[in-house]
């Protein structure tokens, strides 16, 4: 009975410790999970700068002026289109004159120097041919200049697309500071002035 009674006492003590320990551990758990209510924190919004792509500006400028608008330089668009309109006029003017003088020259060659147009009846055939060559050359030159204007449109959009985020500050400084210029080969260093921009 002693052995059984000893076991019984141990069992009762374990049960009592569990019963006393459970509410205390639950209280600690509940206390650890207690949430403090605080005032709302003010959220600050930060603007993330829009990423600007020079390649996108280049692609958009395949339609003349598109890259300039993307770069925020819409004021260049009327200049670009004005240049294209002007070059279109000169291309048309030189082309129509070249065709007219070519037709007049070919008519004269095929009809024993008989003039076709009364306005140019006094012109010799060699002058008609020279006028045709002159207008044809000017026509080709205007086409080349137009292609150059288109290429400048692409180049302008691409370069300013790269320089879009470039910051130019008015607070530029120029400073003179004394410095020591090291020299090699066992010579003593010399004093000098450094210029920093």
PDB file of C-alpha atoms in Angstrom:
ATOM      1  CA  UNK A   1       0.000   0.000   0.000  1.00  0.00           C
ATOM      2  CA  UNK A   2       2.897   2.240   0.589  1.00  0.00           C
ATOM      3  CA  UNK A   3       4.032   1.880  -2.969  1.00  0.00           C
ATOM      4  CA  UNK A   4       0.560   2.407  -4.267  1.00  0.00           C
ATOM      5  CA  UNK A   5       0.029   5.367  -1.934  1.00  0.00           C
ATOM      6  CA  UNK A   6       3.308   6.926  -3.072  1.00  0.00           C
ATOM      7  CA  UNK A   7       2.261   6.660  -6.654  1.00  0.00           C
ATOM      8  CA  UNK A   8      -1.094   8.088  -5.745  1.00  0.00           C
ATOM      9  CA  UNK A   9       0.507  11.104  -4.099  1.00  0.00           C
ATOM     10  CA  UNK A  10       2.703  11.721  -7.159  1.00  0.00           C
ATOM     11  CA  UNK A  11      -0.324  11.498  -9.396  1.00  0.00           C
ATOM     12  CA  UNK A  12      -2.277  13.977  -7.261  1.00  0.00           C
ATOM     13  CA  UNK A  13       0.662  16.401  -7.204  1.00  0.00           C
ATOM     14  CA  UNK A  14       1.052  16.233 -10.975  1.00  0.00           C
ATOM     15  CA  UNK A  15      -2.674  16.864 -11.457  1.00  0.00           C
ATOM     16  CA  UNK A  16      -2.613  19.799  -9.047  1.00  0.00           C
ATOM     17  CA  UNK A  17       0.421  21.323 -10.782  1.00  0.00           C
ATOM     18  CA  UNK A  18      -1.264  20.935 -14.183  1.00  0.00           C
ATOM     19  CA  UNK A  19      -4.474  22.508 -12.901  1.00  0.00           C
ATOM     20  CA  UNK A  20      -2.568  25.426 -11.377  1.00  0.00           C
ATOM     21  CA  UNK A  21      -0.145  25.763 -14.258  1.00  0.00           C
ATOM     22  CA  UNK A  22      -2.777  25.793 -17.081  1.00  0.00           C
ATOM     23  CA  UNK A  23      -4.504  29.048 -16.085  1.00  0.00           C
ATOM     24  CA  UNK A  24      -1.167  30.756 -15.469  1.00  0.00           C
ATOM     25  CA  UNK A  25       0.275  29.688 -18.854  1.00  0.00           C
ATOM     26  CA  UNK A  26      -2.960  30.693 -20.589  1.00  0.00           C
ATOM     27  CA  UNK A  27      -2.814  34.078 -18.870  1.00  0.00           C
ATOM     28  CA  UNK A  28       0.781  34.537 -20.068  1.00  0.00           C
ATOM     29  CA  UNK A  29      -0.191  33.572 -23.627  1.00  0.00           C
ATOM     30  CA  UNK A  30      -3.119  35.967 -23.594  1.00  0.00           C
ATOM     31  CA  UNK A  31      -0.947  38.684 -22.149  1.00  0.00           C
ATOM     32  CA  UNK A  32       1.697  38.083 -24.871  1.00  0.00           C
ATOM     33  CA  UNK A  33      -0.981  38.406 -27.571  1.00  0.00           C
ATOM     34  CA  UNK A  34      -2.321  41.675 -26.237  1.00  0.00           C
ATOM     35  CA  UNK A  35      -2.453  44.240 -29.050  1.00  0.00           C
ATOM     36  CA  UNK A  36      -1.716  47.858 -28.427  1.00  0.00           C
ATOM     37  CA  UNK A  37      -3.832  50.312 -30.389  1.00  0.00           C
ATOM     38  CA  UNK A  38      -1.823  53.232 -31.656  1.00  0.00           C
ATOM     39  CA  UNK A  39      -2.689  56.334 -33.610  1.00  0.00           C
ATOM     40  CA  UNK A  40      -2.639  55.900 -37.402  1.00  0.00           C
ATOM     41  CA  UNK A  41       0.699  56.615 -39.010  1.00  0.00           C
ATOM     42  CA  UNK A  42       0.752  59.221 -41.760  1.00  0.00           C
ATOM     43  CA  UNK A  43       1.706  57.603 -45.056  1.00  0.00           C
ATOM     44  CA  UNK A  44       3.939  59.650 -47.280  1.00  0.00           C
ATOM     45  CA  UNK A  45       3.686  59.131 -51.017  1.00  0.00           C
ATOM     46  CA  UNK A  46       6.848  59.333 -53.016  1.00  0.00           C
ATOM     47  CA  UNK A  47       6.634  59.951 -56.731  1.00  0.00           C
ATOM     48  CA  UNK A  48       8.699  57.460 -58.650  1.00  0.00           C
ATOM     49  CA  UNK A  49      10.187  59.150 -61.695  1.00  0.00           C
ATOM     50  CA  UNK A  50       8.831  57.846 -64.958  1.00  0.00           C
ATOM     51  CA  UNK A  51      11.460  55.836 -66.767  1.00  0.00           C
ATOM     52  CA  UNK A  52      12.392  57.530 -70.025  1.00  0.00           C
ATOM     53  CA  UNK A  53      13.740  55.463 -72.886  1.00  0.00           C
ATOM     54  CA  UNK A  54      15.854  56.849 -75.716  1.00  0.00           C
ATOM     55  CA  UNK A  55      15.044  53.774 -77.805  1.00  0.00           C
ATOM     56  CA  UNK A  56      11.331  54.436 -77.410  1.00  0.00           C
ATOM     57  CA  UNK A  57      11.904  58.039 -78.508  1.00  0.00           C
ATOM     58  CA  UNK A  58      13.754  56.742 -81.569  1.00  0.00           C
ATOM     59  CA  UNK A  59      10.971  54.321 -82.472  1.00  0.00           C
ATOM     60  CA  UNK A  60       8.308  56.989 -82.038  1.00  0.00           C
ATOM     61  CA  UNK A  61      10.225  59.401 -84.249  1.00  0.00           C
ATOM     62  CA  UNK A  62       9.824  57.122 -87.272  1.00  0.00           C
ATOM     63  CA  UNK A  63       6.607  59.125 -87.505  1.00  0.00           C
ATOM     64  CA  UNK A  64       8.264  62.551 -87.730  1.00  0.00           C
ATOM     65  CA  UNK A  65       7.781  64.499 -84.515  1.00  0.00           C
ATOM     66  CA  UNK A  66       6.643  61.515 -82.425  1.00  0.00           C
ATOM     67  CA  UNK A  67       9.941  61.209 -80.580  1.00  0.00           C
ATOM     68  CA  UNK A  68      10.066  64.952 -79.957  1.00  0.00           C
ATOM     69  CA  UNK A  69       6.591  64.853 -78.382  1.00  0.00           C
ATOM     70  CA  UNK A  70       7.678  61.902 -76.212  1.00  0.00           C
ATOM     71  CA  UNK A  71      10.754  63.883 -75.116  1.00  0.00           C
ATOM     72  CA  UNK A  72       8.587  66.872 -74.157  1.00  0.00           C
ATOM     73  CA  UNK A  73       9.801  69.024 -77.054  1.00  0.00           C
ATOM     74  CA  UNK A  74       6.569  69.441 -78.990  1.00  0.00           C
ATOM     75  CA  UNK A  75       7.693  72.884 -80.154  1.00  0.00           C
ATOM     76  CA  UNK A  76       9.992  71.144 -82.659  1.00  0.00           C
ATOM     77  CA  UNK A  77       7.128  69.401 -84.468  1.00  0.00           C
ATOM     78  CA  UNK A  78       6.021  72.447 -86.540  1.00  0.00           C
ATOM     79  CA  UNK A  79       9.651  73.031 -87.540  1.00  0.00           C
ATOM     80  CA  UNK A  80      10.025  69.423 -88.704  1.00  0.00           C
ATOM     81  CA  UNK A  81       6.787  69.453 -90.686  1.00  0.00           C
ATOM     82  CA  UNK A  82       7.552  72.913 -92.066  1.00  0.00           C
ATOM     83  CA  UNK A  83      10.866  71.586 -93.370  1.00  0.00           C
ATOM     84  CA  UNK A  84       9.103  68.599 -94.966  1.00  0.00           C
ATOM     85  CA  UNK A  85       6.474  70.817 -96.595  1.00  0.00           C
ATOM     86  CA  UNK A  86       9.149  73.168 -97.922  1.00  0.00           C
ATOM     87  CA  UNK A  87      11.214  70.327 -99.298  1.00  0.00           C
ATOM     88  CA  UNK A  88       8.083  68.755-100.806  1.00  0.00           C
ATOM     89  CA  UNK A  89       7.399  71.990-102.662  1.00  0.00           C
ATOM     90  CA  UNK A  90      10.959  72.185-104.026  1.00  0.00           C
ATOM     91  CA  UNK A  91      10.912  68.503-105.001  1.00  0.00           C
ATOM     92  CA  UNK A  92       7.652  68.982-106.910  1.00  0.00           C
ATOM     93  CA  UNK A  93       8.834  72.212-108.538  1.00  0.00           C
ATOM     94  CA  UNK A  94      12.141  70.780-109.764  1.00  0.00           C
ATOM     95  CA  UNK A  95      10.566  67.492-110.863  1.00  0.00           C
ATOM     96  CA  UNK A  96       7.865  69.138-112.987  1.00  0.00           C
ATOM     97  CA  UNK A  97      10.425  71.485-114.628  1.00  0.00           C
ATOM     98  CA  UNK A  98      12.796  68.572-115.297  1.00  0.00           C
ATOM     99  CA  UNK A  99       9.994  66.534-116.902  1.00  0.00           C
ATOM    100  CA  UNK A 100       8.902  69.523-119.023  1.00  0.00           C
ATOM    101  CA  UNK A 101      12.409  70.193-120.319  1.00  0.00           C
ATOM    102  CA  UNK A 102      13.066  66.493-120.882  1.00  0.00           C
ATOM    103  CA  UNK A 103       9.905  66.170-122.958  1.00  0.00           C
ATOM    104  CA  UNK A 104      10.845  69.321-124.903  1.00  0.00           C
ATOM    105  CA  UNK A 105      14.359  67.987-125.546  1.00  0.00           C
ATOM    106  CA  UNK A 106      13.123  64.554-126.678  1.00  0.00           C
ATOM    107  CA  UNK A 107      10.543  66.184-128.964  1.00  0.00           C
ATOM    108  CA  UNK A 108      13.222  68.333-130.585  1.00  0.00           C
ATOM    109  CA  UNK A 109      15.587  65.370-131.025  1.00  0.00           C
ATOM    110  CA  UNK A 110      12.849  63.324-132.724  1.00  0.00           C
ATOM    111  CA  UNK A 111      11.488  66.207-134.881  1.00  0.00           C
ATOM    112  CA  UNK A 112      14.628  67.872-136.321  1.00  0.00           C
ATOM    113  CA  UNK A 113      14.968  70.613-133.688  1.00  0.00           C
ATOM    114  CA  UNK A 114      11.368  71.755-134.068  1.00  0.00           C
ATOM    115  CA  UNK A 115      10.209  73.322-130.756  1.00  0.00           C
ATOM    116  CA  UNK A 116       7.183  71.861-129.019  1.00  0.00           C
ATOM    117  CA  UNK A 117       6.548  74.670-126.495  1.00  0.00           C
ATOM    118  CA  UNK A 118       6.201  78.209-127.833  1.00  0.00           C
ATOM    119  CA  UNK A 119       7.683  79.705-124.665  1.00  0.00           C
ATOM    120  CA  UNK A 120      11.016  78.038-125.429  1.00  0.00           C
ATOM    121  CA  UNK A 121      11.047  78.375-129.212  1.00  0.00           C
ATOM    122  CA  UNK A 122      14.013  80.756-129.093  1.00  0.00           C
ATOM    123  CA  UNK A 123      16.062  78.454-126.866  1.00  0.00           C
ATOM    124  CA  UNK A 124      18.592  76.245-128.653  1.00  0.00           C
ATOM    125  CA  UNK A 125      18.320  72.479-128.050  1.00  0.00           C
ATOM    126  CA  UNK A 126      21.573  72.435-126.093  1.00  0.00           C
ATOM    127  CA  UNK A 127      20.133  74.983-123.616  1.00  0.00           C
ATOM    128  CA  UNK A 128      16.984  72.892-123.209  1.00  0.00           C
ATOM    129  CA  UNK A 129      19.156  69.904-122.364  1.00  0.00           C
ATOM    130  CA  UNK A 130      21.191  72.003-119.870  1.00  0.00           C
ATOM    131  CA  UNK A 131      17.974  73.199-118.201  1.00  0.00           C
ATOM    132  CA  UNK A 132      16.759  69.597-117.971  1.00  0.00           C
ATOM    133  CA  UNK A 133      20.055  68.531-116.330  1.00  0.00           C
ATOM    134  CA  UNK A 134      19.939  71.461-113.910  1.00  0.00           C
ATOM    135  CA  UNK A 135      16.379  70.757-112.729  1.00  0.00           C
ATOM    136  CA  UNK A 136      17.058  67.014-112.547  1.00  0.00           C
ATOM    137  CA  UNK A 137      20.142  67.622-110.399  1.00  0.00           C
ATOM    138  CA  UNK A 138      18.210  70.006-108.115  1.00  0.00           C
ATOM    139  CA  UNK A 139      15.391  67.455-107.829  1.00  0.00           C
ATOM    140  CA  UNK A 140      17.834  64.779-106.700  1.00  0.00           C
ATOM    141  CA  UNK A 141      19.496  67.187-104.277  1.00  0.00           C
ATOM    142  CA  UNK A 142      16.131  68.062-102.708  1.00  0.00           C
ATOM    143  CA  UNK A 143      15.345  64.368-102.238  1.00  0.00           C
ATOM    144  CA  UNK A 144      18.714  63.856-100.511  1.00  0.00           C
ATOM    145  CA  UNK A 145      18.118  66.884 -98.258  1.00  0.00           C
ATOM    146  CA  UNK A 146      14.664  65.530 -97.354  1.00  0.00           C
ATOM    147  CA  UNK A 147      16.200  62.189 -96.362  1.00  0.00           C
ATOM    148  CA  UNK A 148      18.748  64.158 -94.308  1.00  0.00           C
ATOM    149  CA  UNK A 149      15.961  66.063 -92.514  1.00  0.00           C
ATOM    150  CA  UNK A 150      14.277  62.756 -91.716  1.00  0.00           C
ATOM    151  CA  UNK A 151      17.564  61.366 -90.368  1.00  0.00           C
ATOM    152  CA  UNK A 152      18.049  64.511 -88.251  1.00  0.00           C
ATOM    153  CA  UNK A 153      14.549  63.984 -86.854  1.00  0.00           C
ATOM    154  CA  UNK A 154      15.560  60.474 -85.752  1.00  0.00           C
ATOM    155  CA  UNK A 155      18.914  61.611 -84.381  1.00  0.00           C
ATOM    156  CA  UNK A 156      17.389  64.536 -82.496  1.00  0.00           C
ATOM    157  CA  UNK A 157      14.800  62.321 -80.805  1.00  0.00           C
ATOM    158  CA  UNK A 158      17.403  59.704 -79.854  1.00  0.00           C
ATOM    159  CA  UNK A 159      19.972  62.175 -78.472  1.00  0.00           C
ATOM    160  CA  UNK A 160      17.445  64.175 -76.469  1.00  0.00           C
ATOM    161  CA  UNK A 161      15.950  60.885 -75.252  1.00  0.00           C
ATOM    162  CA  UNK A 162      19.345  60.139 -73.678  1.00  0.00           C
ATOM    163  CA  UNK A 163      19.633  63.660 -72.258  1.00  0.00           C
ATOM    164  CA  UNK A 164      16.068  63.704 -70.887  1.00  0.00           C
ATOM    165  CA  UNK A 165      17.124  63.104 -67.256  1.00  0.00           C
ATOM    166  CA  UNK A 166      20.352  65.103 -67.485  1.00  0.00           C
ATOM    167  CA  UNK A 167      20.342  67.776 -64.780  1.00  0.00           C
ATOM    168  CA  UNK A 168      21.923  71.139 -65.453  1.00  0.00           C
ATOM    169  CA  UNK A 169      22.420  73.100 -62.252  1.00  0.00           C
ATOM    170  CA  UNK A 170      23.041  76.845 -62.197  1.00  0.00           C
ATOM    171  CA  UNK A 171      25.310  76.472 -59.158  1.00  0.00           C
ATOM    172  CA  UNK A 172      28.527  75.717 -60.966  1.00  0.00           C
ATOM    173  CA  UNK A 173      31.737  76.453 -59.092  1.00  0.00           C
ATOM    174  CA  UNK A 174      35.338  76.834 -60.012  1.00  0.00           C
ATOM    175  CA  UNK A 175      37.781  76.204 -57.212  1.00  0.00           C
ATOM    176  CA  UNK A 176      41.512  76.631 -56.840  1.00  0.00           C
ATOM    177  CA  UNK A 177      43.079  74.516 -54.140  1.00  0.00           C
ATOM    178  CA  UNK A 178      46.714  74.035 -53.257  1.00  0.00           C
ATOM    179  CA  UNK A 179      48.070  70.594 -53.827  1.00  0.00           C
ATOM    180  CA  UNK A 180      51.199  68.488 -53.800  1.00  0.00           C
ATOM    181  CA  UNK A 181      52.210  66.957 -57.105  1.00  0.00           C
ATOM    182  CA  UNK A 182      54.103  63.706 -56.611  1.00  0.00           C
ATOM    183  CA  UNK A 183      57.103  63.155 -58.816  1.00  0.00           C
ATOM    184  CA  UNK A 184      58.845  59.904 -59.446  1.00  0.00           C
ATOM    185  CA  UNK A 185      62.428  58.745 -59.607  1.00  0.00           C
ATOM    186  CA  UNK A 186      63.410  59.904 -56.112  1.00  0.00           C
ATOM    187  CA  UNK A 187      62.691  63.594 -56.736  1.00  0.00           C
ATOM    188  CA  UNK A 188      60.962  65.670 -54.142  1.00  0.00           C
ATOM    189  CA  UNK A 189      57.266  66.369 -54.607  1.00  0.00           C
ATOM    190  CA  UNK A 190      56.449  69.862 -55.833  1.00  0.00           C
ATOM    191  CA  UNK A 191      53.772  72.239 -54.700  1.00  0.00           C
ATOM    192  CA  UNK A 192      51.059  73.165 -57.155  1.00  0.00           C
ATOM    193  CA  UNK A 193      47.514  74.366 -57.579  1.00  0.00           C
ATOM    194  CA  UNK A 194      44.617  72.225 -58.716  1.00  0.00           C
ATOM    195  CA  UNK A 195      41.678  73.666 -60.596  1.00  0.00           C
ATOM    196  CA  UNK A 196      38.319  71.974 -60.040  1.00  0.00           C
ATOM    197  CA  UNK A 197      35.223  72.840 -62.021  1.00  0.00           C
TER     198      UNK A 197
END
